[in-house]
């Protein structure tokens, strides 16, 4: 039987330093909740299941986690009496054998490979506990890994450490792997540590000394300090976002995306690009966006779906050209070689191959057939104040500038809509449709009108 790996994700801490009405772990990095990054790492490590330790009232976190397709079990911890206490709360959801890896929900850069490597290090050594250690520039508030004769003896929290211990540069990233069969014994051995203020705490880190006291092996694996970076406040969240953005851009540059000014491009963690995509400066790619090969997104374009309200995917197909200053929203689909130009907004709107909407247009709840042209200033009036209605435009249709298309509406293939028209009923294929107020022109009318207006303003003496 293959070894099972269960990830225990600790997220019940109060996260007060965020100063937020929302649980800390739902704050987003690259438009993905912090806890989502960690669960993604757990899945990448090959975890069979994740046990999420939450405080009461964190239903939104549980709902998010369940949507990820990993088997997630929830354990409640109340009150939060420390990391050891949090794992005790998860106890009856843990397997009797195999690997249990404890991770913190606020360390978004932890990688799946690292979790898997830590679990392997523990198994290979036959150890009860393996700790993921790191050597950051500033060991600051991290727990210190105390070694003797090359073997991990204990973890000492910074607050309890003497000067010599504080001088140790190797610290606890927070990730710990356990032999599931021996974890219960280690949890039973934890003694409460008296905190300076507030309730006593049970430290998960004390399992190391407890294992050594029983003559059980303990080991350390190391990671890049960035993987242990914890997000505790909004400053750290902003710093973490900057790190993530650099990584995402580097990834997509290596995958064949050109960026004229990478530092000005903002990307969601789930963005997907084909080859030979060009992103001009100041392009924003939010969640739920797929961009196929050869697409050019010109400067200052904004593409994003709007989860959780509307996460309908947004797709830009091969060779399309977007922007500058275009806005694409949930459910936008731009066909191969189609053009969406400046100040054009698409929401739940499909442009088929070769179609064009180049200037100052709103297309909502709408489809535009192949090679049709939507003139400048055209608006689909999709909302009547009560409900949204669709507009269907066929192939090779010519919509003149400044047309007002009142939905529900169907315009047949090859039809022609005159500039400035409003269209309130269906237009058959091949028909022309022109609807304008009758023009009125009068000889000398401009001067007469000017005199009238001046008199009315009381300025003619
Ligand atoms: C912890 C470690 C420290 C390590 C550091 C790495 C302990 C005692 N200390 O300290 O050695 O260097 O992380 O970042 O483990 N949580 C709960 N319930 C609780 C308390 C915490 O679920 O009762 C969760 C928090 O939501 C958080 C994680 O556990 O996700 C870590 O808690 P935190 O208080 O931030 O631990 P640190 O003091 O940073
Ligand atoms: Ca922390």
Short mmCIF file of C-alpha atoms and ligand atoms in Angstrom, two decimals:
data_model
loop_
_atom_site.label_atom_id
_atom_site.label_comp_id
_atom_site.label_asym_id
_atom_site.label_seq_id
_atom_site.Cartn_x
_atom_site.Cartn_y
_atom_site.Cartn_z
CA UNK A 1 0.00 0.00 0.00
CA UNK A 2 1.34 3.44 -0.82
CA UNK A 3 2.02 5.88 1.97
CA UNK A 4 -0.81 8.37 2.61
CA UNK A 5 -0.05 12.03 3.17
CA UNK A 6 -2.48 14.18 5.13
CA UNK A 7 -1.92 17.93 5.31
CA UNK A 8 -3.14 19.74 8.43
CA UNK A 9 -3.61 23.41 7.58
CA UNK A 10 -3.71 25.71 10.60
CA UNK A 11 -5.90 28.75 10.07
CA UNK A 12 -7.68 29.32 13.37
CA UNK A 13 -5.45 32.10 14.64
CA UNK A 14 -7.18 35.44 15.07
CA UNK A 15 -5.06 37.32 12.56
CA UNK A 16 -5.70 40.54 14.45
CA UNK A 17 -2.78 42.35 12.86
CA UNK A 18 -4.66 42.45 9.54
CA UNK A 19 -7.24 44.76 11.16
CA UNK A 20 -9.92 43.23 9.01
CA UNK A 21 -13.51 42.00 9.27
CA UNK A 22 -12.51 39.12 7.04
CA UNK A 23 -10.50 36.05 8.15
CA UNK A 24 -6.82 36.63 7.42
CA UNK A 25 -6.47 33.53 5.30
CA UNK A 26 -9.13 34.76 2.84
CA UNK A 27 -7.09 37.83 2.01
CA UNK A 28 -5.83 37.38 -1.51
CA UNK A 29 -2.44 37.11 -3.13
CA UNK A 30 -2.56 37.12 -6.93
CA UNK A 31 -6.37 37.03 -6.55
CA UNK A 32 -6.19 33.68 -4.74
CA UNK A 33 -6.88 33.48 -0.99
CA UNK A 34 -3.78 32.83 1.14
CA UNK A 35 -5.24 29.49 2.23
CA UNK A 36 -5.72 28.58 -1.45
CA UNK A 37 -1.96 28.86 -2.10
CA UNK A 38 -1.23 26.49 0.77
CA UNK A 39 -3.93 23.99 -0.23
CA UNK A 40 -2.57 24.11 -3.79
CA UNK A 41 0.90 23.24 -2.42
CA UNK A 42 -0.60 20.38 -0.40
CA UNK A 43 -2.27 19.01 -3.51
CA UNK A 44 0.95 19.38 -5.53
CA UNK A 45 2.74 17.41 -2.78
CA UNK A 46 0.34 14.54 -3.41
CA UNK A 47 -1.74 14.93 -0.26
CA UNK A 48 -4.73 12.60 -0.17
CA UNK A 49 -6.66 14.87 2.16
CA UNK A 50 -6.37 18.15 4.00
CA UNK A 51 -7.67 18.87 7.46
CA UNK A 52 -8.40 22.55 7.86
CA UNK A 53 -8.32 23.88 11.42
CA UNK A 54 -10.65 26.87 11.66
CA UNK A 55 -12.16 29.08 14.30
CA UNK A 56 -15.97 29.15 14.56
CA UNK A 57 -17.50 31.57 12.06
CA UNK A 58 -15.00 30.79 9.32
CA UNK A 59 -17.56 29.06 7.10
CA UNK A 60 -16.41 31.10 4.11
CA UNK A 61 -12.94 29.53 4.37
CA UNK A 62 -14.44 26.03 4.48
CA UNK A 63 -16.67 26.78 1.48
CA UNK A 64 -13.71 28.08 -0.49
CA UNK A 65 -11.61 25.01 0.35
CA UNK A 66 -14.37 22.59 -0.60
CA UNK A 67 -14.54 24.15 -4.03
CA UNK A 68 -10.95 23.11 -4.79
CA UNK A 69 -11.45 19.43 -5.51
CA UNK A 70 -9.18 18.22 -2.72
CA UNK A 71 -10.81 16.17 0.05
CA UNK A 72 -11.06 18.76 2.80
CA UNK A 73 -12.15 17.99 6.35
CA UNK A 74 -12.78 20.80 8.77
CA UNK A 75 -11.89 20.82 12.47
CA UNK A 76 -12.89 23.65 14.78
CA UNK A 77 -10.60 25.08 17.42
CA UNK A 78 -12.05 27.37 20.07
CA UNK A 79 -10.44 29.13 21.79
CA UNK A 80 -7.12 29.14 19.89
CA UNK A 81 -4.59 27.98 22.47
CA UNK A 82 -1.57 27.61 20.23
CA UNK A 83 -0.30 25.57 17.29
CA UNK A 84 -0.09 22.34 19.33
CA UNK A 85 -3.64 22.83 20.54
CA UNK A 86 -4.75 23.40 16.94
CA UNK A 87 -3.37 20.01 15.88
CA UNK A 88 -5.08 18.40 18.91
CA UNK A 89 -8.35 19.82 17.56
CA UNK A 90 -7.70 17.97 14.29
CA UNK A 91 -6.80 14.76 16.07
CA UNK A 92 -9.84 12.59 15.34
CA UNK A 93 -9.63 13.47 11.65
CA UNK A 94 -6.08 12.16 11.28
CA UNK A 95 -5.08 8.74 9.94
CA UNK A 96 -3.53 6.12 12.22
CA UNK A 97 -0.55 5.63 9.89
CA UNK A 98 1.29 7.42 7.12
CA UNK A 99 2.53 11.00 6.93
CA UNK A 100 0.94 14.01 8.58
CA UNK A 101 2.37 17.38 7.55
CA UNK A 102 1.34 20.49 9.45
CA UNK A 103 1.43 23.74 7.47
CA UNK A 104 0.28 27.27 8.25
CA UNK A 105 -2.39 28.87 6.09
CA UNK A 106 -0.52 32.17 6.04
CA UNK A 107 2.68 31.00 4.28
CA UNK A 108 1.69 31.29 0.61
CA UNK A 109 5.10 30.59 -0.94
CA UNK A 110 5.47 27.09 0.45
CA UNK A 111 5.89 24.69 -2.47
CA UNK A 112 4.47 21.23 -3.01
CA UNK A 113 7.91 19.75 -3.75
CA UNK A 114 9.17 21.05 -0.44
CA UNK A 115 6.32 19.44 1.51
CA UNK A 116 6.94 16.14 -0.28
CA UNK A 117 10.70 16.38 0.35
CA UNK A 118 10.15 17.04 4.07
CA UNK A 119 7.87 14.00 4.38
CA UNK A 120 10.44 11.87 2.51
CA UNK A 121 13.28 13.10 4.74
CA UNK A 122 11.31 11.99 7.79
CA UNK A 123 10.50 8.55 6.35
CA UNK A 124 14.06 7.92 5.15
CA UNK A 125 15.39 8.70 8.64
CA UNK A 126 12.68 6.67 10.36
CA UNK A 127 12.10 9.84 12.40
CA UNK A 128 9.01 10.74 14.42
CA UNK A 129 9.30 14.41 13.44
CA UNK A 130 10.92 16.37 10.60
CA UNK A 131 11.10 20.15 10.72
CA UNK A 132 11.47 22.44 7.74
CA UNK A 133 14.24 24.85 8.70
CA UNK A 134 15.54 27.99 7.03
CA UNK A 135 18.16 30.69 7.52
CA UNK A 136 16.57 34.07 6.87
CA UNK A 137 18.60 37.30 6.99
CA UNK A 138 16.63 38.26 10.10
CA UNK A 139 15.82 35.29 12.38
CA UNK A 140 13.71 37.75 14.45
CA UNK A 141 10.61 36.14 16.00
CA UNK A 142 11.01 32.66 14.51
CA UNK A 143 11.53 29.58 16.69
CA UNK A 144 15.24 28.54 16.88
CA UNK A 145 16.31 25.01 15.95
CA UNK A 146 18.64 23.77 18.68
CA UNK A 147 20.94 21.00 17.44
CA UNK A 148 23.41 18.81 19.30
CA UNK A 149 25.91 16.54 17.52
CA UNK A 150 24.14 17.29 14.27
CA UNK A 151 20.78 16.15 15.60
CA UNK A 152 17.73 18.34 16.25
CA UNK A 153 17.10 18.44 20.00
CA UNK A 154 14.43 21.10 20.46
CA UNK A 155 12.74 24.17 19.05
CA UNK A 156 12.87 27.21 21.31
CA UNK A 157 10.49 30.07 20.61
CA UNK A 158 12.18 33.45 20.30
CA UNK A 159 10.27 34.81 23.30
CA UNK A 160 11.69 32.05 25.53
CA UNK A 161 15.20 31.96 24.10
CA UNK A 162 18.30 33.13 25.95
CA UNK A 163 20.89 35.25 24.15
CA UNK A 164 22.93 32.26 22.98
CA UNK A 165 19.86 30.54 21.57
CA UNK A 166 18.66 33.72 19.88
CA UNK A 167 22.01 33.87 18.09
CA UNK A 168 21.14 30.65 16.21
CA UNK A 169 20.45 31.45 12.56
CA UNK A 170 18.60 28.23 11.70
CA UNK A 171 14.88 28.68 12.43
CA UNK A 172 11.53 26.94 12.15
CA UNK A 173 9.63 27.78 8.94
CA UNK A 174 6.55 26.40 10.67
CA UNK A 175 6.18 23.27 8.53
CA UNK A 176 6.53 20.00 10.40
CA UNK A 177 6.12 16.40 9.21
CA UNK A 178 5.06 13.61 11.60
CA UNK A 179 4.83 9.86 11.65
CA UNK A 180 1.04 9.59 12.07
CA UNK A 181 1.42 6.52 14.29
CA UNK A 182 3.46 8.46 16.86
CA UNK A 183 1.80 11.86 16.64
CA UNK A 184 -0.89 11.16 19.26
CA UNK A 185 1.77 10.27 21.83
CA UNK A 186 3.64 13.50 21.09
CA UNK A 187 0.48 15.61 21.40
CA UNK A 188 -0.31 13.97 24.75
CA UNK A 189 3.14 14.98 25.96
CA UNK A 190 2.65 18.73 25.32
CA UNK A 191 2.63 20.91 28.40
CA UNK A 192 1.01 24.35 28.37
CA UNK A 193 3.47 27.21 28.14
CA UNK A 194 2.47 30.20 30.18
CA UNK A 195 2.12 33.23 28.00
CA UNK A 196 3.05 36.69 29.21
CA UNK A 197 -0.47 37.88 28.58
CA UNK A 198 -3.62 35.85 28.02
CA UNK A 199 -4.18 32.09 28.05
CA UNK A 200 -1.50 29.40 28.27
CA UNK A 201 -0.45 27.96 24.90
CA UNK A 202 0.40 24.52 23.60
CA UNK A 203 3.34 24.76 21.21
CA UNK A 204 3.51 22.26 18.39
CA UNK A 205 7.24 22.92 18.36
CA UNK A 206 7.54 21.18 21.75
CA UNK A 207 6.88 17.85 19.99
CA UNK A 208 10.57 17.84 19.03
CA UNK A 209 11.82 17.70 22.63
CA UNK A 210 9.05 15.20 23.44
CA UNK A 211 10.25 12.91 20.65
CA UNK A 212 13.88 13.14 21.79
CA UNK A 213 12.83 12.34 25.37
CA UNK A 214 11.47 9.05 24.02
CA UNK A 215 14.62 8.34 22.05
CA UNK A 216 12.81 8.94 18.74
CA UNK A 217 14.68 10.36 15.79
CA UNK A 218 14.13 13.98 14.70
CA UNK A 219 15.46 15.57 11.49
CA UNK A 220 15.70 18.88 9.69
CA UNK A 221 15.19 19.60 5.98
CA UNK A 222 15.96 23.07 4.66
CA UNK A 223 14.13 25.48 2.42
CA UNK A 224 14.54 28.90 0.86
CA UNK A 225 13.44 31.48 3.49
CA UNK A 226 10.86 32.86 1.07
CA UNK A 227 8.89 29.62 1.46
CA UNK A 228 8.49 30.26 5.16
CA UNK A 229 7.49 33.89 4.72
CA UNK A 230 4.39 34.43 6.87
CA UNK A 231 1.79 37.07 6.10
CA UNK A 232 0.63 38.65 9.34
CA UNK A 233 -0.31 42.22 8.37
CA UNK A 234 -1.12 44.27 5.28
CA UNK A 235 2.45 45.43 4.86
CA UNK A 236 3.62 41.83 4.61
CA UNK A 237 0.68 41.09 2.31
CA UNK A 238 1.79 43.88 -0.04
CA UNK A 239 5.41 42.69 0.08
CA UNK A 240 4.29 39.13 -0.63
CA UNK A 241 2.21 40.36 -3.58
CA UNK A 242 5.29 42.06 -5.04
CA UNK A 243 7.24 38.80 -4.71
CA UNK A 244 4.42 36.82 -6.33
CA UNK A 245 4.11 39.27 -9.22
CA UNK A 246 7.84 39.03 -9.94
CA UNK A 247 7.55 35.24 -9.97
CA UNK A 248 4.47 35.15 -12.20
CA UNK A 249 6.02 37.53 -14.71
CA UNK A 250 9.28 35.57 -14.74
CA UNK A 251 7.31 32.36 -15.30
CA UNK A 252 5.34 33.72 -18.27
CA UNK A 253 8.37 35.44 -19.81
CA UNK A 254 10.10 32.05 -19.78
CA UNK A 255 7.00 30.44 -21.29
CA UNK A 256 7.11 32.72 -24.33
CA UNK A 257 5.15 35.85 -23.43
CA UNK A 258 6.72 39.21 -24.37
CA UNK A 259 6.26 42.09 -21.92
CA UNK A 260 7.48 45.50 -23.01
CA UNK A 261 7.59 46.75 -19.42
CA UNK A 262 7.17 43.72 -17.14
CA UNK A 263 7.11 45.70 -13.89
CA UNK A 264 3.91 47.49 -14.97
CA UNK A 265 1.99 44.28 -15.77
CA UNK A 266 -0.22 42.79 -13.02
CA UNK A 267 -1.19 39.12 -13.23
CA UNK A 268 -3.56 36.82 -11.37
CA UNK A 269 -2.03 33.56 -10.15
CA UNK A 270 -4.38 31.57 -12.42
CA UNK A 271 -3.74 33.55 -15.65
CA UNK A 272 -2.99 31.35 -18.68
CA UNK A 273 -1.10 32.48 -21.79
CA UNK A 274 -0.14 30.81 -25.07
CA UNK A 275 3.09 31.50 -26.98
CA UNK A 276 3.99 34.76 -28.67
CA UNK A 277 1.54 36.78 -26.66
CA UNK A 278 2.61 40.43 -26.33
CA UNK A 279 1.62 42.43 -23.26
CA UNK A 280 2.18 46.14 -23.61
CA UNK A 281 2.78 48.34 -20.53
CA UNK A 282 0.14 48.68 -17.80
CA UNK A 283 -1.92 45.64 -18.66
CA UNK A 284 -4.06 44.16 -15.86
CA UNK A 285 -4.98 40.46 -15.99
CA UNK A 286 -7.36 39.44 -13.18
CA UNK A 287 -8.66 35.96 -12.29
CA UNK A 288 -10.26 33.62 -14.82
CA UNK A 289 -8.45 34.85 -17.95
CA UNK A 290 -7.12 32.66 -20.78
CA UNK A 291 -5.11 34.25 -23.60
CA UNK A 292 -4.21 32.09 -26.61
CA UNK A 293 -1.19 32.20 -28.95
CA UNK A 294 -0.21 35.34 -30.79
CA UNK A 295 -2.57 37.73 -29.01
CA UNK A 296 -1.46 41.33 -28.53
CA UNK A 297 -2.85 43.21 -25.54
CA UNK A 298 -2.15 46.87 -25.95
CA UNK A 299 -1.38 49.30 -23.16
CA UNK A 300 -3.79 50.04 -20.28
CA UNK A 301 -6.20 47.19 -20.96
CA UNK A 302 -8.11 45.62 -18.07
CA UNK A 303 -9.21 41.97 -18.33
CA UNK A 304 -10.88 40.19 -15.43
CA UNK A 305 -13.79 38.04 -14.35
CA UNK A 306 -15.49 38.96 -11.11
CA UNK A 307 -15.53 36.01 -8.68
CA UNK A 308 -17.29 35.00 -6.58
CA UNK A 309 -20.13 37.00 -8.15
CA UNK A 310 -19.35 36.05 -11.74
CA UNK A 311 -16.45 33.77 -12.54
CA UNK A 312 -17.54 32.92 -16.11
CA UNK A 313 -14.19 32.50 -17.92
CA UNK A 314 -12.78 35.17 -20.17
CA UNK A 315 -11.07 33.90 -23.31
CA UNK A 316 -9.06 35.72 -25.97
CA UNK A 317 -8.46 33.47 -28.96
CA UNK A 318 -5.49 33.23 -31.33
CA UNK A 319 -4.17 36.36 -32.90
CA UNK A 320 -6.78 38.72 -31.49
CA UNK A 321 -5.80 42.33 -30.74
CA UNK A 322 -7.07 44.00 -27.59
CA UNK A 323 -6.85 47.67 -26.61
CA UNK A 324 -5.33 50.07 -25.92
CA UNK A 325 -7.70 50.97 -23.06
CA UNK A 326 -10.06 48.02 -23.52
CA UNK A 327 -12.12 46.48 -20.74
CA UNK A 328 -13.03 42.77 -20.89
CA UNK A 329 -15.22 41.30 -18.17
CA UNK A 330 -16.75 37.95 -17.15
CA UNK A 331 -17.90 35.85 -20.08
CA UNK A 332 -16.09 37.87 -22.74
CA UNK A 333 -14.87 35.73 -25.63
CA UNK A 334 -12.85 37.35 -28.38
CA UNK A 335 -12.52 35.13 -31.46
CA UNK A 336 -9.43 34.43 -33.52
CA UNK A 337 -8.07 37.54 -35.16
CA UNK A 338 -10.89 39.70 -33.81
CA UNK A 339 -10.21 43.28 -32.70
CA UNK A 340 -11.42 45.06 -29.58
CA UNK A 341 -10.22 48.64 -29.60
CA UNK A 342 -9.97 51.63 -27.31
CA UNK A 343 -12.70 52.32 -24.75
CA UNK A 344 -14.62 49.20 -25.68
CA UNK A 345 -16.23 47.16 -22.88
CA UNK A 346 -17.29 43.52 -23.26
CA UNK A 347 -19.34 41.66 -20.66
CA UNK A 348 -20.75 38.22 -21.40
CA UNK A 349 -20.16 39.00 -25.05
CA UNK A 350 -18.71 36.82 -27.82
CA UNK A 351 -17.02 38.23 -30.87
CA UNK A 352 -16.51 35.53 -33.52
CA UNK A 353 -13.40 35.27 -35.68
CA UNK A 354 -12.48 38.43 -37.52
CA UNK A 355 -15.17 40.59 -35.93
CA UNK A 356 -14.25 44.14 -34.95
CA UNK A 357 -15.41 46.62 -32.33
CA UNK A 358 -12.73 49.22 -32.47
CA UNK A 359 -13.93 52.34 -30.67
CA UNK A 360 -16.06 53.50 -27.72
CA UNK A 361 -18.54 50.63 -27.51
CA UNK A 362 -20.42 48.61 -24.90
CA UNK A 363 -21.29 45.02 -25.81
CA UNK A 364 -23.15 43.17 -23.05
CA UNK A 365 -25.03 39.82 -23.23
CA UNK A 366 -24.31 39.70 -26.89
CA UNK A 367 -22.85 37.66 -29.74
CA UNK A 368 -21.31 39.14 -32.86
CA UNK A 369 -20.85 36.81 -35.87
CA UNK A 370 -17.76 36.36 -38.04
CA UNK A 371 -16.30 39.38 -39.78
CA UNK A 372 -18.99 41.75 -38.56
CA UNK A 373 -18.06 45.35 -37.84
CA UNK A 374 -19.45 47.23 -34.88
CA UNK A 375 -19.07 50.96 -35.45
CA UNK A 376 -17.77 53.55 -33.01
CA UNK A 377 -20.04 54.43 -30.11
CA UNK A 378 -22.41 51.48 -30.52
CA UNK A 379 -24.23 50.45 -27.35
CA UNK A 380 -26.16 47.26 -26.59
CA UNK A 381 -28.95 48.33 -24.24
CA UNK A 382 -29.10 44.99 -22.42
CA UNK A 383 -30.79 46.12 -19.22
CA UNK A 384 -34.28 47.57 -18.94
CA UNK A 385 -34.06 48.31 -15.24
CA UNK A 386 -35.50 44.90 -14.32
CA UNK A 387 -33.80 42.20 -16.38
CA UNK A 388 -30.92 41.61 -18.78
CA UNK A 389 -31.69 40.68 -22.42
CA UNK A 390 -29.54 39.27 -25.22
CA UNK A 391 -28.51 40.76 -28.54
CA UNK A 392 -27.56 38.45 -31.42
CA UNK A 393 -25.71 39.91 -34.36
CA UNK A 394 -25.10 37.62 -37.36
CA UNK A 395 -22.12 37.31 -39.71
CA UNK A 396 -20.78 40.11 -41.87
CA UNK A 397 -23.14 42.62 -40.36
CA UNK A 398 -22.23 46.29 -40.59
CA UNK A 399 -23.37 48.31 -37.58
CA UNK A 400 -22.89 52.03 -38.29
CA UNK A 401 -21.42 54.38 -35.71
CA UNK A 402 -23.41 55.38 -32.66
CA UNK A 403 -26.12 52.75 -33.03
CA UNK A 404 -28.37 52.03 -30.04
CA UNK A 405 -29.28 48.34 -30.00
CA UNK A 406 -32.23 47.72 -27.67
CA UNK A 407 -32.34 44.08 -26.46
CA UNK A 408 -33.80 41.53 -26.87
CA UNK A 409 -32.73 41.85 -30.46
CA UNK A 410 -31.55 39.75 -33.39
CA UNK A 411 -29.80 41.21 -36.42
CA UNK A 412 -29.51 38.76 -39.33
CA UNK A 413 -26.42 37.94 -41.42
CA UNK A 414 -25.25 40.64 -43.78
CA UNK A 415 -27.64 43.29 -42.45
CA UNK A 416 -26.67 46.97 -42.38
CA UNK A 417 -27.55 49.39 -39.59
CA UNK A 418 -27.30 53.09 -40.47
CA UNK A 419 -25.12 55.34 -38.34
CA UNK A 420 -26.95 56.97 -35.47
CA UNK A 421 -29.86 54.52 -35.61
CA UNK A 422 -31.71 53.05 -32.73
CA UNK A 423 -32.81 49.48 -33.32
CA UNK A 424 -35.73 48.23 -31.27
CA UNK A 425 -36.96 45.32 -33.38
CA UNK A 426 -35.34 42.40 -35.18
CA UNK A 427 -33.59 43.05 -38.48
CA UNK A 428 -33.78 40.22 -41.04
CA UNK A 429 -30.71 38.94 -42.89
CA UNK A 430 -29.61 41.24 -45.67
CA UNK A 431 -31.92 44.08 -44.62
CA UNK A 432 -30.89 47.67 -44.03
CA UNK A 433 -32.24 49.54 -41.04
CA UNK A 434 -31.99 53.30 -40.62
CA UNK A 435 -33.90 55.05 -37.83
CA UNK A 436 -33.18 58.74 -37.25
CA UNK A 437 -35.22 61.83 -36.47
CA UNK A 438 -35.97 63.85 -39.66
CA UNK A 439 -33.29 66.50 -40.24
CA UNK A 440 -34.33 70.17 -40.35
CA UNK A 441 -32.16 72.84 -42.01
CA UNK A 442 -33.02 76.55 -42.27
CA UNK A 443 -31.24 79.30 -44.21
CA UNK A 444 -29.77 81.89 -41.77
CA UNK A 445 -31.03 79.86 -38.87
CA UNK A 446 -27.74 79.97 -36.96
CA UNK A 447 -27.72 83.75 -36.59
CA UNK A 448 -31.40 83.86 -35.63
CA UNK A 449 -30.86 81.23 -32.99
CA UNK A 450 -27.81 83.08 -31.65
CA UNK A 451 -29.78 86.35 -31.26
CA UNK A 452 -32.54 84.51 -29.48
CA UNK A 453 -30.16 82.85 -27.07
CA UNK A 454 -28.31 86.08 -26.32
CA UNK A 455 -31.60 87.89 -25.59
CA UNK A 456 -32.67 85.16 -23.29
CA UNK A 457 -29.38 85.47 -21.42
CA UNK A 458 -30.03 89.23 -21.03
CA UNK A 459 -26.81 90.28 -22.72
CA UNK A 460 -28.11 92.24 -25.75
CA UNK A 461 -28.17 95.56 -23.83
C1 LIG B 1 5.12 29.72 14.75
C2 LIG B 1 6.08 28.74 15.40
C3 LIG B 1 7.52 29.24 15.23
C4 LIG B 1 7.83 29.43 13.78
C5 LIG B 1 6.81 30.35 13.12
C6 LIG B 1 6.98 30.35 11.63
C7 LIG B 1 4.94 27.67 17.27
C8 LIG B 1 4.75 27.65 18.75
N1 LIG B 1 5.76 28.61 16.79
O1 LIG B 1 5.16 30.94 15.46
O2 LIG B 1 8.43 28.30 15.78
O3 LIG B 1 9.13 29.95 13.61
O4 LIG B 1 5.47 29.91 13.38
O5 LIG B 1 6.12 31.27 11.02
O6 LIG B 1 4.40 26.83 16.58
N2 LIG B 1 -2.91 28.92 14.70
C9 LIG B 1 -4.06 28.20 14.96
N3 LIG B 1 -4.47 28.09 16.26
C10 LIG B 1 -3.78 28.64 17.28
C11 LIG B 1 -2.60 29.37 17.01
C12 LIG B 1 -2.19 29.49 15.70
O7 LIG B 1 -4.70 27.69 14.05
O8 LIG B 1 -4.23 28.48 18.43
C13 LIG B 1 -2.46 29.06 13.30
C14 LIG B 1 -2.47 30.48 12.83
O9 LIG B 1 -3.70 30.80 12.18
C15 LIG B 1 -1.32 30.50 11.83
C16 LIG B 1 -0.36 29.44 12.36
O10 LIG B 1 -1.11 28.62 13.24
O11 LIG B 1 -1.73 30.11 10.53
C17 LIG B 1 0.85 30.02 13.08
O12 LIG B 1 0.47 30.73 14.21
P1 LIG B 1 1.26 32.00 14.69
O13 LIG B 1 0.62 32.51 15.95
O14 LIG B 1 1.39 32.97 13.57
O15 LIG B 1 2.70 31.36 15.07
P2 LIG B 1 4.06 32.14 15.23
O16 LIG B 1 4.04 32.91 16.52
O17 LIG B 1 4.34 32.90 13.99
CA1 LIG B 2 2.97 33.63 11.99
#
